């Protein structure tokens, strides 16, 4: 299991992960609860990105975190495969319209275009 706090902003989050990790180790080593890893790993991305269960799969795509995953899901892109089949302009439209900068014009559209291209390149 991969436990990393890199990218987590708050010290509180790091402390929570540390406590969870030690609890996990205790349960596995001392109590023999080997199924705990599978259970905890299902919730790791949900906790890390603060997302609902239905969009966790989208957060596995590089450059797609909570808000982008929500926007893509709302637009009908439910799986990484659906995003792989989408065109870059489709992804740009979803990302641009969902961003708080949508009213700021072409500079933000260029930024979202760059993000969409990165997403497409890694899928």
XYZ file of C-alpha atoms in Angstrom:
123
model
C 0.000 0.000 0.000
C 1.313 3.454 -0.873
C 0.971 6.033 1.902
C 2.144 9.483 0.977
C 1.331 12.914 2.310
C 3.107 14.715 -0.492
C 0.780 17.313 -1.925
C -1.486 17.360 1.092
C -1.643 20.947 2.209
C -2.386 20.897 5.878
C -0.363 19.570 8.750
C -3.611 18.223 10.132
C -4.053 16.009 7.065
C -0.522 14.660 7.469
C -1.175 13.889 11.128
C -4.401 12.080 10.232
C -2.626 9.984 7.619
C 0.121 9.158 10.116
C -2.408 7.987 12.702
C -4.272 5.962 10.068
C -1.056 4.376 8.863
C -0.037 3.326 12.362
C -3.523 1.954 12.995
C -3.341 0.047 9.742
C 0.054 -1.440 10.649
C -1.182 -2.471 14.066
C -4.289 -4.149 12.669
C -2.320 -6.027 10.022
C 0.716 -7.085 12.073
C -0.732 -7.585 15.527
C -4.303 -8.641 14.790
C -3.810 -10.386 11.457
C -6.467 -8.301 9.721
C -4.956 -8.569 6.252
C -8.171 -7.554 4.470
C -7.918 -4.104 6.002
C -5.525 -2.940 3.274
C -8.142 -3.474 0.579
C -10.793 -1.668 2.578
C -8.585 1.301 3.416
C -7.242 1.628 -0.120
C -10.795 2.061 -1.425
C -11.136 5.184 0.685
C -7.652 6.614 0.245
C -8.441 8.643 -2.896
C -11.785 9.730 -1.524
C -10.083 11.186 1.507
C -7.087 12.549 -0.399
C -9.129 14.426 -2.969
C -12.343 14.967 -1.015
C -14.531 13.353 -3.658
C -17.578 11.151 -3.774
C -17.230 7.464 -4.561
C -18.587 7.805 -8.105
C -15.751 10.107 -9.232
C -12.803 8.436 -7.488
C -11.920 6.598 -10.690
C -11.509 9.905 -12.529
C -9.017 11.166 -9.925
C -6.650 8.375 -10.938
C -5.972 10.313 -14.152
C -2.947 12.619 -13.828
C -3.934 16.331 -13.728
C -7.513 15.427 -12.707
C -8.216 16.132 -9.068
C -11.452 16.862 -7.221
C -12.921 19.867 -9.029
C -11.918 18.702 -12.510
C -13.220 15.202 -11.802
C -16.560 16.649 -10.642
C -16.837 18.824 -13.758
C -16.029 15.944 -16.098
C -18.461 13.634 -14.286
C -21.266 16.222 -14.441
C -20.613 16.615 -18.169
C -21.162 12.884 -18.692
C -17.581 11.623 -18.663
C -17.975 8.853 -16.089
C -14.793 6.831 -16.720
C -11.213 7.363 -17.885
C -12.187 5.476 -21.037
C -14.893 8.051 -21.793
C -12.342 10.822 -21.429
C -9.919 8.940 -23.672
C -12.614 8.861 -26.365
C -13.415 12.576 -25.996
C -11.764 15.212 -28.127
C -9.506 17.881 -26.666
C -12.046 20.638 -27.519
C -14.753 18.719 -25.620
C -12.553 18.469 -22.543
C -11.523 22.134 -22.806
C -15.179 23.181 -22.967
C -16.028 21.241 -19.801
C -12.985 22.466 -17.875
C -13.361 26.077 -18.999
C -17.072 26.305 -18.279
C -16.662 24.747 -14.856
C -13.799 26.994 -13.791
C -14.303 30.109 -11.737
C -12.290 31.963 -14.375
C -14.706 31.284 -17.230
C -15.578 34.963 -17.453
C -11.923 36.028 -17.743
C -11.505 35.130 -21.389
C -8.884 33.695 -23.678
C -5.968 33.428 -21.241
C -7.896 30.989 -19.103
C -9.090 29.111 -22.168
C -5.428 28.629 -23.186
C -4.634 27.328 -19.700
C -7.532 24.865 -19.852
C -6.428 23.839 -23.352
C -2.990 23.011 -21.977
C -4.519 20.966 -19.152
C -6.807 19.116 -21.571
C -3.857 18.230 -23.794
C -1.909 16.915 -20.788
C -4.882 14.795 -19.749
C -5.250 13.343 -23.246
C -1.521 12.625 -23.474
C -1.500 10.489 -20.331
C -4.608 8.464 -21.083
